[in-house]
């Protein structure tokens, strides 16, 4: 379970997130939608402290992952990131073999047991619905895969370290329809084990894969509710305008 | 819709056509010039293997009963240095060798016997050789008693490929035959540059990592210009620094007979290579996509793990380019190395010996080698060898970088 409470976030002077409180349940998929620049990625990146890498940012409010206040001084950021996997908009395979890409998270974790690593790699690739396509070329460079395969490889890479939360920032926006539907199926099957948050610009996608949807605008959380409710009967006019395409 | 290509007209089209052609041609011209230089080096040098070993105007004379008619350059040197004293050692019969040079011959006769104008020199020489069966004499052709029945001139060979490429001694001024063994020079060059890389790579990589990943923007903006400034210092200055500071220091600390060693050469070379190496490596590390870094960190990798598992491998081709450029620049700048390595043309056995590199040899000797002579030709061939060596190193670095990129690390 992850939770944000009264979050205000600043890039220097720029107030990017305004007083956001939101709670995402385990074994559900939560979609974040909203016009470009409204702060979806910024919000998502709070939960694995990716925003720490950007200079001059400031955070007010609290974030919890599985009951831990992740901005507390006692938190080890590297450990947190092992619990909270992230998939980026563009596939970002490392310039390594397919196998080593998936094994990466295990290796940086200090795991040396070859058998265990091989087993985890296979499980993760199966989990990401990629195993059958790559099982014969694990030693090949990850760059030899198609964009859609690369993105599933990146998902497998995140799964390998058994996170409890999976953050996905427009994971299918750079992909063709077939790859996209594969990823969507994958997300659907993964929610059994993970808390999933997905940012998307694709309304159909949000309604297909998510259980709950949050609508952001200009750094504010306008509406957060069951996906069905948001798409069929939104409470706010802005939401209505956005999902019907009259805005954004 | 008319989608046919229209003919471009007017001055603009004409100019752009020419610019295109010039750009296309410039690549070809560059390649052509490089080719021309190589051809020139070889053309000037390859005559070496057609020129006789013995200097023009001189012959080697022996007693006509002597059956030895082939001597290698090394053997000849041995004989005249009196290291080889019996013909049996070089494949002849068991007989002591008497090696004679012109001055030694003249010492044996009085001035009257030779004649005021040396008109009897040739005759005396003939007599001397006739009475000394084990003789070998190195004399000017002008005075050689070639029609004397007891005298034979040794058939002279041209300089052998073997002597040039695997000869162990480089003594271009030796008589009767100069020794052009390039092995010590090639080895010297390899040793000095190899150890320079071994010193410069970890150091340069360390600094580059610090600059690219760890230094605060303020420190970085201070350090970078300083390092770039170092690249602009002329190599003589580095050489001077090496000679005055490093050489005595190394000699004292390591308690060596001489401080001018391959080690100091490598050190200086490494120092000279560092600025280029650091700049190029740092820049290529900075180019690592932010997304790759974030992906690594998002998997729980620490900053250090991200550096050595993602950033350095990603930048590996840039890093090896930096090494090649740095060392290439330093090697090409002969002066510093010339000043601190002691320049003894010996095959080095340890790093703590004087060595001589190919560029240093060329720089030091080209001035005194007669144009077109065998020494001159040998120096040109050395240049060609150096060119090939750098070419091979370059190709290797490139292949390495490519391989790493394709296969993953
Ligand atoms: N590194 C940064 N430095 C300064 N401002 C930033 C930075 N990253 C984002 N912003 C600003 O914060 C706001 C929110 O950005 P964010 O990337 O979270 O938007 P988003 O909702 O993900 O948009 P998109 O749908 O286009 O991805 C934007 O106005 C953006 O300009
Ligand atoms: Mg975004």
XYZ file of C-alpha atoms and ligand atoms in Angstrom:
689
model
C 0.000 0.000 0.000
C 1.252 3.463 -0.750
C 0.001 6.736 0.543
C 0.684 10.418 0.075
C -0.413 13.025 2.586
C -0.598 16.769 1.955
C 2.153 16.720 -0.606
C 3.535 19.989 -1.897
C 6.417 19.725 -4.286
C 8.585 22.487 -5.742
C 11.081 22.589 -8.603
C 12.949 25.635 -7.346
C 10.239 28.275 -7.237
C 7.827 26.283 -9.369
C 5.019 24.743 -7.370
C 4.527 21.451 -9.232
C 2.283 19.516 -6.807
C -0.296 21.219 -4.652
C -1.565 19.667 -1.451
C -2.085 16.155 -2.758
C -3.348 13.331 -0.592
C -3.937 9.957 -2.135
C -3.866 6.317 -1.121
C -3.314 3.351 -3.425
C -4.370 -0.107 -2.354
C -2.435 -3.346 -2.795
C -3.457 -5.626 -5.666
C -5.095 -2.810 -7.534
C -4.068 -0.855 -10.554
C -4.321 2.893 -10.115
C -4.210 5.062 -13.206
C -3.037 8.665 -13.112
C -4.386 10.784 -15.933
C -4.322 14.455 -16.768
C -3.009 16.970 -19.267
C 0.669 17.204 -20.042
C 2.727 19.003 -17.403
C 0.157 18.569 -14.648
C 2.581 16.708 -12.392
C 1.768 13.009 -12.889
C 5.383 11.951 -13.371
C 6.528 14.167 -10.544
C 3.969 12.555 -8.255
C 4.911 9.031 -9.342
C 8.602 9.681 -8.844
C 8.004 10.684 -5.238
C 7.460 7.076 -4.263
C 10.902 5.787 -5.200
C 12.524 9.124 -4.364
C 13.642 9.622 -7.961
C 13.029 13.341 -7.528
C 15.926 13.426 -5.056
C 18.234 13.288 -8.083
C 17.061 16.679 -9.304
C 18.764 19.632 -7.729
C 16.812 22.415 -6.133
C 13.638 20.476 -5.404
C 11.689 20.690 -2.183
C 9.028 18.488 -0.673
C 6.436 19.146 2.014
C 4.114 16.484 3.320
C 4.579 12.766 3.858
C 4.799 9.624 1.745
C 4.391 6.065 2.956
C 5.228 2.789 1.289
C 4.010 -0.305 3.124
C 3.630 1.720 6.281
C 7.110 3.266 6.186
C 7.591 7.012 5.985
C 9.988 6.959 3.058
C 11.319 10.484 3.490
C 12.334 9.761 7.047
C 16.040 10.166 7.747
C 16.416 6.521 8.717
C 15.327 5.259 5.293
C 17.934 3.733 3.013
C 17.028 5.026 -0.443
C 18.651 2.098 -2.281
C 16.630 -0.344 -0.183
C 13.468 1.616 -0.840
C 14.079 1.440 -4.579
C 14.382 -2.322 -4.367
C 10.878 -2.394 -2.944
C 9.448 0.041 -5.448
C 10.056 -0.882 -9.068
C 9.752 1.664 -11.834
C 9.163 1.347 -15.567
C 9.883 4.401 -17.660
C 8.180 5.842 -20.684
C 10.919 4.890 -23.102
C 12.454 1.440 -22.794
C 15.858 1.841 -21.132
C 17.681 -1.465 -21.459
C 21.294 -1.401 -20.312
C 23.937 -2.023 -22.959
C 24.219 -5.596 -21.731
C 22.862 -8.985 -22.664
C 19.197 -9.797 -22.145
C 20.096 -12.074 -19.260
C 22.320 -9.499 -17.583
C 19.636 -6.841 -17.892
C 17.241 -8.914 -15.850
C 19.948 -10.088 -13.470
C 21.120 -6.526 -12.869
C 18.941 -5.787 -9.876
C 19.905 -9.088 -8.261
C 23.587 -8.542 -8.811
C 23.596 -5.029 -7.374
C 21.798 -6.571 -4.448
C 24.854 -8.697 -3.812
C 23.262 -11.963 -4.895
C 25.891 -14.336 -6.296
C 24.103 -17.685 -6.381
C 24.118 -18.504 -10.089
C 21.301 -20.999 -9.914
C 19.076 -18.623 -8.043
C 19.836 -15.808 -10.470
C 19.094 -17.989 -13.497
C 15.844 -19.079 -11.911
C 14.802 -15.529 -11.034
C 15.659 -14.351 -14.549
C 13.443 -17.013 -16.061
C 10.586 -16.329 -13.647
C 10.771 -12.609 -14.289
C 10.882 -13.020 -18.057
C 7.897 -15.351 -17.850
C 6.179 -12.851 -15.585
C 6.729 -10.181 -18.200
C 5.446 -12.474 -20.983
C 8.765 -12.330 -22.752
C 10.325 -15.699 -21.968
C 9.158 -17.561 -25.055
C 10.474 -14.859 -27.338
C 13.941 -14.589 -25.834
C 14.728 -17.916 -24.185
C 17.059 -18.887 -27.033
C 18.977 -15.635 -27.128
C 19.544 -14.650 -23.536
C 23.191 -13.917 -24.303
C 22.320 -11.495 -27.081
C 22.406 -7.765 -26.566
C 19.188 -6.274 -25.277
C 19.458 -3.725 -28.076
C 18.589 -6.451 -30.554
C 15.034 -6.602 -29.227
C 12.133 -4.620 -30.632
C 10.846 -1.601 -28.729
C 7.929 -3.548 -27.296
C 10.168 -6.423 -26.264
C 12.601 -3.980 -24.697
C 9.816 -2.478 -22.625
C 8.724 -5.908 -21.410
C 12.383 -6.609 -20.650
C 12.424 -3.500 -18.484
C 9.322 -4.729 -16.698
C 10.974 -8.116 -16.179
C 14.000 -6.292 -14.843
C 11.851 -4.572 -12.237
C 10.077 -7.796 -11.319
C 13.317 -9.676 -10.725
C 13.993 -7.970 -7.413
C 10.478 -8.798 -6.167
C 9.221 -5.312 -5.436
C 5.889 -4.796 -3.751
C 5.040 -1.680 -5.727
C 5.350 -1.128 -9.462
C 5.338 2.414 -10.807
C 4.828 2.784 -14.546
C 5.217 6.096 -16.318
C 3.461 5.834 -19.680
C 4.888 2.357 -20.222
C 3.152 1.834 -23.553
C 3.216 5.278 -25.089
C 6.122 4.477 -27.379
C 4.741 1.158 -28.538
C 2.618 -0.229 -31.349
C -0.952 -1.477 -30.645
C 0.011 -5.143 -30.377
C 2.856 -4.505 -27.963
C 0.582 -2.161 -26.059
C -2.104 -4.769 -25.609
C 0.534 -7.270 -24.472
C 1.700 -4.819 -21.840
C -1.870 -4.153 -20.773
C -2.545 -7.859 -20.338
C 0.660 -8.057 -18.399
C -0.349 -5.240 -16.069
C -3.652 -6.927 -15.494
C -1.999 -10.200 -14.540
C 0.613 -8.515 -12.360
C -1.828 -6.783 -10.072
C -2.379 -10.045 -8.288
C 0.982 -9.566 -6.603
C 1.739 -5.874 -6.724
C 0.476 -2.439 -6.010
C 0.554 -0.860 -9.442
C 0.412 2.808 -10.361
C 0.365 3.679 -14.014
C 0.523 7.068 -15.684
C -1.166 7.153 -19.057
C -2.463 9.561 -21.659
C -4.608 6.897 -23.194
C -8.143 7.046 -21.804
C -9.080 3.620 -23.179
C -6.005 2.183 -21.586
C -6.812 3.719 -18.223
C -10.349 2.380 -18.358
C -9.200 -1.062 -19.516
C -6.452 -1.766 -16.981
C -7.141 0.265 -13.886
C -9.378 -0.194 -10.885
C -9.049 3.346 -9.654
C -8.218 6.544 -11.467
C -6.844 9.865 -10.301
C -7.258 12.952 -12.455
C -4.554 15.629 -12.129
C -4.631 19.161 -13.407
C -2.127 21.990 -12.879
C -0.505 20.209 -9.969
C -3.746 19.423 -8.212
C -5.577 16.147 -7.744
C -9.000 17.056 -9.070
C -10.756 13.761 -8.606
C -9.850 10.293 -7.400
C -12.314 7.445 -7.525
C -13.175 4.044 -8.989
C -12.295 3.971 -12.654
C -15.858 3.146 -13.636
C -17.156 6.096 -11.736
C -14.572 8.472 -13.210
C -15.289 7.462 -16.765
C -19.046 7.033 -16.576
C -20.066 9.591 -14.065
C -17.324 11.974 -12.945
C -18.098 14.328 -10.108
C -16.091 17.252 -11.438
C -16.694 19.181 -14.606
C -12.951 19.360 -15.415
C -12.761 15.568 -15.345
C -15.737 15.294 -17.625
C -14.197 17.757 -20.043
C -10.862 16.017 -20.035
C -12.045 12.473 -20.578
C -14.410 13.470 -23.307
C -11.567 15.273 -25.016
C -12.957 18.764 -24.681
C -9.850 19.745 -22.801
C -6.149 18.974 -22.944
C 0.238 17.105 -57.615
C 3.575 17.518 -59.234
C 6.103 15.491 -57.313
C 8.749 15.384 -59.959
C 12.101 16.605 -58.867
C 12.593 20.126 -60.046
C 15.917 21.238 -61.335
C 17.437 23.621 -58.863
C 18.553 26.765 -60.507
C 20.607 29.793 -59.846
C 23.636 30.706 -57.848
C 22.396 29.110 -54.651
C 21.994 25.737 -56.259
C 25.378 26.055 -57.853
C 27.060 26.951 -54.556
C 25.377 24.168 -52.634
C 26.317 21.703 -55.341
C 29.937 22.714 -54.979
C 29.892 22.642 -51.191
C 28.463 19.146 -51.316
C 31.150 18.039 -53.707
C 33.928 19.681 -51.703
C 32.738 18.048 -48.497
C 32.546 14.696 -50.206
C 35.953 15.208 -51.736
C 37.619 16.331 -48.505
C 37.092 12.920 -46.954
C 38.670 11.292 -49.949
C 41.496 13.798 -49.993
C 42.303 13.187 -46.327
C 42.463 9.452 -46.891
C 44.554 10.023 -49.988
C 47.059 12.227 -48.174
C 47.459 9.671 -45.408
C 48.022 7.002 -48.031
C 50.545 9.273 -49.732
C 52.495 9.711 -46.501
C 52.634 5.965 -45.956
C 53.727 5.379 -49.533
C 56.355 8.085 -49.117
C 57.696 6.529 -45.917
C 57.955 3.136 -47.539
C 59.350 4.472 -50.779
C 62.115 6.346 -48.990
C 62.788 3.404 -46.733
C 62.474 0.316 -48.856
C 65.729 1.017 -50.729
C 67.436 -0.087 -47.539
C 67.095 -3.709 -48.533
C 68.735 -3.055 -51.872
C 71.695 -1.109 -50.586
C 74.917 -2.937 -49.734
C 75.765 -3.356 -46.094
C 79.281 -2.079 -46.390
C 79.477 1.670 -46.902
C 79.901 2.742 -50.468
C 83.580 3.032 -51.460
C 84.729 0.296 -49.099
C 85.352 -3.433 -49.495
C 86.063 -6.374 -47.260
C 89.150 -8.356 -48.317
C 90.146 -11.867 -47.371
C 92.842 -14.360 -48.256
C 91.848 -16.273 -51.388
C 92.117 -19.584 -49.538
C 89.342 -18.545 -47.183
C 86.149 -20.452 -47.903
C 83.821 -18.260 -45.883
C 81.914 -16.013 -48.224
C 78.844 -15.092 -46.194
C 78.917 -13.180 -42.950
C 75.935 -11.656 -41.209
C 76.058 -8.122 -39.892
C 76.292 -9.407 -36.350
C 79.156 -11.738 -37.241
C 81.060 -8.951 -38.922
C 80.624 -6.752 -35.909
C 81.782 -9.585 -33.674
C 84.877 -10.108 -35.776
C 85.928 -6.482 -35.819
C 85.170 -6.097 -32.107
C 87.351 -9.175 -31.612
C 84.558 -11.068 -29.927
C 84.832 -13.677 -32.670
C 88.420 -14.781 -33.067
C 88.329 -17.961 -35.079
C 86.945 -18.651 -38.540
C 85.516 -21.913 -37.236
C 82.958 -19.890 -35.272
C 81.481 -18.542 -38.491
C 81.591 -21.713 -40.553
C 85.174 -21.657 -41.867
C 88.213 -23.735 -41.090
C 89.972 -23.674 -37.764
C 92.120 -20.608 -38.152
C 92.649 -17.472 -36.079
C 91.061 -14.315 -37.421
C 93.109 -11.203 -37.985
C 90.794 -8.264 -38.491
C 92.364 -5.160 -39.972
C 91.185 -1.658 -40.634
C 93.018 0.790 -42.829
C 94.814 2.553 -39.983
C 95.957 -0.759 -38.537
C 97.397 -1.718 -41.910
C 99.207 1.583 -42.279
C 100.677 1.258 -38.787
C 102.533 -1.841 -39.922
C 104.547 -0.027 -42.554
C 106.920 2.876 -42.566
C 106.204 5.965 -44.580
C 108.798 5.006 -47.180
C 107.266 1.612 -47.641
C 103.888 3.229 -48.349
C 105.270 5.981 -50.520
C 104.738 9.690 -50.134
C 101.465 9.646 -52.027
C 100.526 6.165 -50.731
C 101.355 4.871 -54.196
C 102.611 1.569 -52.697
C 99.770 1.130 -50.206
C 97.792 -1.179 -52.431
C 100.819 -3.341 -53.129
C 101.773 -3.558 -49.445
C 98.253 -4.483 -48.577
C 98.343 -7.309 -51.093
C 101.550 -8.626 -49.581
C 100.176 -8.408 -46.076
C 97.026 -10.307 -46.964
C 98.973 -12.930 -48.905
C 101.108 -13.685 -45.848
C 98.218 -13.686 -43.368
C 95.756 -16.471 -44.313
C 93.310 -15.652 -41.490
C 92.947 -12.009 -42.428
C 89.867 -9.911 -43.034
C 90.474 -6.302 -43.943
C 88.096 -3.358 -44.231
C 89.598 -0.888 -46.693
C 88.643 1.761 -49.251
C 88.010 0.279 -52.699
C 90.464 2.801 -54.089
C 93.438 1.064 -52.435
C 92.155 -2.489 -52.612
C 94.659 -4.839 -54.331
C 91.879 -6.664 -56.101
C 94.101 -8.114 -58.868
C 96.510 -9.683 -56.384
C 96.200 -13.504 -56.732
C 96.083 -14.113 -52.991
C 93.313 -11.597 -52.379
C 89.565 -12.013 -52.718
C 86.871 -9.495 -52.016
C 83.985 -10.740 -49.963
C 80.758 -10.803 -51.930
C 78.679 -8.223 -50.199
C 75.028 -8.840 -49.478
C 72.324 -6.285 -49.288
C 70.882 -5.562 -45.889
C 68.706 -8.481 -44.881
C 65.066 -8.132 -43.828
C 65.847 -10.417 -40.954
C 68.649 -8.222 -39.658
C 66.350 -5.233 -39.760
C 63.310 -6.704 -38.074
C 64.823 -9.043 -35.515
C 68.329 -7.633 -35.205
C 69.084 -6.975 -31.573
C 71.364 -3.983 -32.048
C 70.858 -0.534 -33.476
C 74.284 0.991 -34.155
C 73.960 2.951 -37.387
C 77.518 4.261 -37.161
C 79.229 0.910 -36.689
C 81.939 -0.127 -39.166
C 82.473 -2.085 -41.290
C 78.715 -2.577 -41.395
C 76.158 -0.489 -39.559
C 73.666 -2.447 -37.478
C 70.026 -1.651 -38.090
C 68.307 -4.027 -35.691
C 64.975 -2.384 -34.886
C 63.932 -4.802 -32.177
C 65.261 -2.749 -29.258
C 63.559 0.375 -30.576
C 60.240 -1.356 -31.168
C 60.429 -2.950 -27.741
C 61.411 0.331 -26.163
C 58.460 2.068 -27.752
C 56.061 -0.681 -26.718
C 57.313 -0.796 -23.155
C 57.179 2.916 -22.642
C 53.715 3.330 -24.138
C 52.267 0.228 -22.523
C 53.295 1.258 -19.052
C 52.206 4.785 -19.757
C 48.740 3.406 -20.466
C 48.865 1.300 -17.313
C 49.642 4.402 -15.289
C 47.387 6.845 -17.106
C 44.259 4.714 -17.442
C 43.367 4.191 -13.775
C 44.429 7.699 -12.851
C 42.647 9.364 -15.740
C 39.551 7.246 -15.285
C 39.477 8.132 -11.613
C 39.671 11.843 -12.272
C 37.139 11.600 -15.090
C 34.701 9.765 -12.835
C 35.226 12.318 -10.123
C 34.608 15.196 -12.515
C 31.642 13.647 -14.275
C 29.864 12.123 -11.307
C 30.984 13.399 -7.969
C 32.389 16.889 -8.205
C 30.075 19.760 -7.415
C 29.461 22.055 -10.376
C 31.713 24.661 -8.771
C 34.695 22.345 -8.361
C 34.102 21.031 -11.847
C 34.058 24.452 -13.441
C 37.336 25.175 -11.670
C 39.108 21.905 -12.444
C 38.152 21.432 -16.070
C 39.919 24.501 -17.459
C 43.024 23.669 -15.436
C 43.148 20.187 -16.913
C 42.575 21.501 -20.393
C 45.384 23.964 -19.825
C 47.713 21.056 -19.065
C 47.087 19.708 -22.546
C 48.473 22.887 -24.012
C 51.864 22.796 -22.322
C 54.599 22.055 -24.877
C 56.172 18.667 -24.446
C 59.673 20.075 -24.009
C 58.475 21.600 -20.777
C 57.253 18.227 -19.594
C 60.571 16.745 -20.670
C 62.456 19.396 -18.757
C 60.369 18.776 -15.680
C 61.023 15.061 -16.065
C 64.737 15.543 -16.478
C 65.194 17.950 -13.596
C 62.685 16.556 -11.123
C 61.609 13.013 -11.917
C 64.892 11.549 -13.116
C 66.930 12.413 -10.006
C 63.979 11.528 -7.800
C 63.525 8.084 -9.314
C 67.260 7.488 -9.206
C 67.441 8.362 -5.523
C 64.282 6.663 -4.327
C 64.805 3.447 -6.247
C 68.583 3.566 -5.845
C 69.368 3.086 -9.528
C 72.642 3.623 -11.370
C 70.884 5.957 -13.819
C 67.595 7.767 -13.446
C 66.880 8.000 -17.150
C 64.743 4.920 -17.525
C 61.773 3.500 -19.350
C 59.866 4.059 -16.128
C 60.363 7.818 -16.130
C 59.521 7.846 -19.825
C 56.241 6.071 -19.096
C 55.556 8.448 -16.240
C 56.067 11.531 -18.389
C 54.070 10.018 -21.216
C 51.260 9.211 -18.798
C 51.256 12.745 -17.423
C 51.120 14.144 -20.936
C 48.332 11.760 -21.923
C 46.206 12.516 -18.868
C 44.559 15.790 -19.892
C 43.299 14.419 -23.188
C 42.314 11.138 -21.595
C 40.432 12.882 -18.801
C 38.613 15.321 -21.071
C 37.484 12.725 -23.573
C 36.523 10.166 -20.935
C 34.678 12.720 -18.846
C 32.719 13.988 -21.788
C 31.665 10.533 -22.885
C 30.574 9.689 -19.334
C 28.537 12.857 -19.202
C 26.782 11.650 -22.311
C 25.369 8.580 -20.588
C 21.623 8.994 -21.020
C 19.899 10.177 -17.888
C 17.309 7.460 -18.448
C 19.947 4.722 -18.108
C 21.232 6.189 -14.877
C 17.738 6.507 -13.450
C 16.879 2.971 -14.547
C 19.891 1.670 -12.679
C 19.154 3.672 -9.545
C 15.498 2.672 -9.709
C 16.601 -0.957 -9.419
C 18.223 -0.178 -6.115
C 21.766 0.180 -7.411
C 23.929 2.594 -5.448
C 25.561 5.575 -7.101
C 28.874 3.696 -7.254
C 27.305 0.583 -8.706
C 25.626 2.729 -11.310
C 28.963 4.323 -12.171
C 30.893 1.137 -12.732
C 28.095 -1.007 -14.091
C 26.379 1.467 -16.378
C 28.241 4.733 -16.835
C 31.760 3.386 -17.393
C 30.639 0.565 -19.722
C 28.439 2.968 -21.637
C 31.369 5.347 -22.012
C 33.881 2.595 -22.755
C 34.316 3.501 -26.387
C 34.881 7.109 -25.421
C 37.326 6.048 -22.739
C 39.371 3.903 -25.089
C 39.307 6.714 -27.618
C 40.677 8.952 -24.874
C 43.482 6.512 -24.135
C 44.441 6.185 -27.778
C 44.259 9.917 -28.364
C 46.168 10.704 -25.195
C 48.926 8.191 -25.756
C 48.996 8.977 -29.454
C 49.466 12.639 -28.747
C 52.123 11.926 -26.165
C 53.969 9.409 -28.351
C 53.977 11.766 -31.265
C 55.445 14.473 -29.080
C 58.858 12.935 -29.038
C 60.771 15.524 -27.102
C 59.803 14.709 -23.556
C 60.439 11.008 -23.943
C 63.717 11.696 -25.717
C 64.829 13.755 -22.764
C 64.160 11.298 -19.980
C 64.617 7.745 -21.215
C 68.390 7.701 -21.563
C 68.144 6.612 -25.206
C 70.156 3.438 -24.991
C 69.183 1.191 -27.867
C 68.970 -1.911 -25.728
C 66.205 -4.442 -25.447
C 64.778 -3.580 -22.047
C 64.555 -6.332 -19.462
C 63.127 -4.246 -16.672
C 61.355 -0.926 -16.511
C 64.300 0.530 -14.654
C 66.611 0.491 -17.654
C 67.322 3.172 -20.191
C 65.454 2.585 -23.436
C 65.070 4.335 -26.709
C 61.813 4.809 -28.548
C 61.280 4.997 -32.289
C 60.250 8.666 -32.382
C 63.215 9.612 -30.212
C 65.533 7.738 -32.556
C 64.148 9.450 -35.613
C 64.305 12.864 -33.996
C 67.829 12.395 -32.744
C 69.354 10.821 -35.827
C 67.605 12.122 -38.907
C 69.685 15.286 -38.829
C 72.964 13.463 -39.110
C 71.944 10.754 -41.542
C 73.030 11.433 -45.123
C 70.019 11.782 -47.393
C 69.511 8.623 -49.417
C 72.060 6.651 -47.383
C 71.194 3.432 -45.639
C 70.902 5.113 -42.245
C 68.440 7.605 -43.704
C 66.441 4.816 -45.300
C 66.419 2.838 -42.086
C 64.986 5.842 -40.232
C 62.193 6.149 -42.779
C 61.357 2.503 -42.370
C 61.247 3.101 -38.626
C 58.706 5.809 -39.292
C 56.641 3.358 -41.286
C 56.848 0.821 -38.463
C 55.719 3.442 -35.966
C 52.825 4.297 -38.225
C 51.808 0.647 -38.428
C 52.090 0.286 -34.666
C 49.777 3.216 -34.005
C 47.413 1.968 -36.675
C 47.209 -1.438 -35.045
C 46.631 0.065 -31.607
C 43.896 2.276 -33.015
C 42.166 -0.576 -34.782
C 42.374 -2.700 -31.667
C 40.865 -0.008 -29.482
C 38.085 0.492 -31.986
C 37.346 -3.209 -32.306
C 37.329 -3.537 -28.535
C 34.903 -0.704 -28.057
C 32.636 -2.032 -30.760
C 32.658 -5.535 -29.378
C 31.743 -4.325 -25.945
C 28.883 -2.304 -27.281
C 27.385 -5.111 -29.291
C 27.740 -7.926 -26.852
C 27.171 -6.261 -23.553
C 29.705 -6.505 -20.800
N 13.459 18.675 -13.678
C 12.562 19.652 -13.664
N 12.936 20.920 -13.388
C 12.010 21.916 -13.370
N 10.729 21.741 -13.623
C 10.298 20.507 -13.925
C 11.189 19.408 -13.973
N 10.475 18.304 -14.284
C 9.204 18.713 -14.456
N 9.093 20.022 -14.239
C 7.844 20.805 -14.305
O 6.907 20.273 -13.425
C 5.640 20.187 -14.028
C 5.133 18.771 -13.957
O 5.950 17.944 -14.731
P 5.672 16.396 -14.906
O 6.769 15.825 -15.679
O 5.394 15.803 -13.590
O 4.358 16.423 -15.789
P 3.512 15.202 -16.382
O 2.167 15.299 -15.854
O 4.242 13.943 -16.179
O 3.496 15.582 -17.922
P 3.545 14.599 -19.171
O 2.213 14.022 -19.324
O 3.884 15.503 -20.301
O 4.600 13.587 -18.899
C 5.785 20.675 -15.453
O 5.276 21.978 -15.545
C 7.260 20.694 -15.695
O 7.606 21.806 -16.471
Mg 5.268 12.543 -17.425
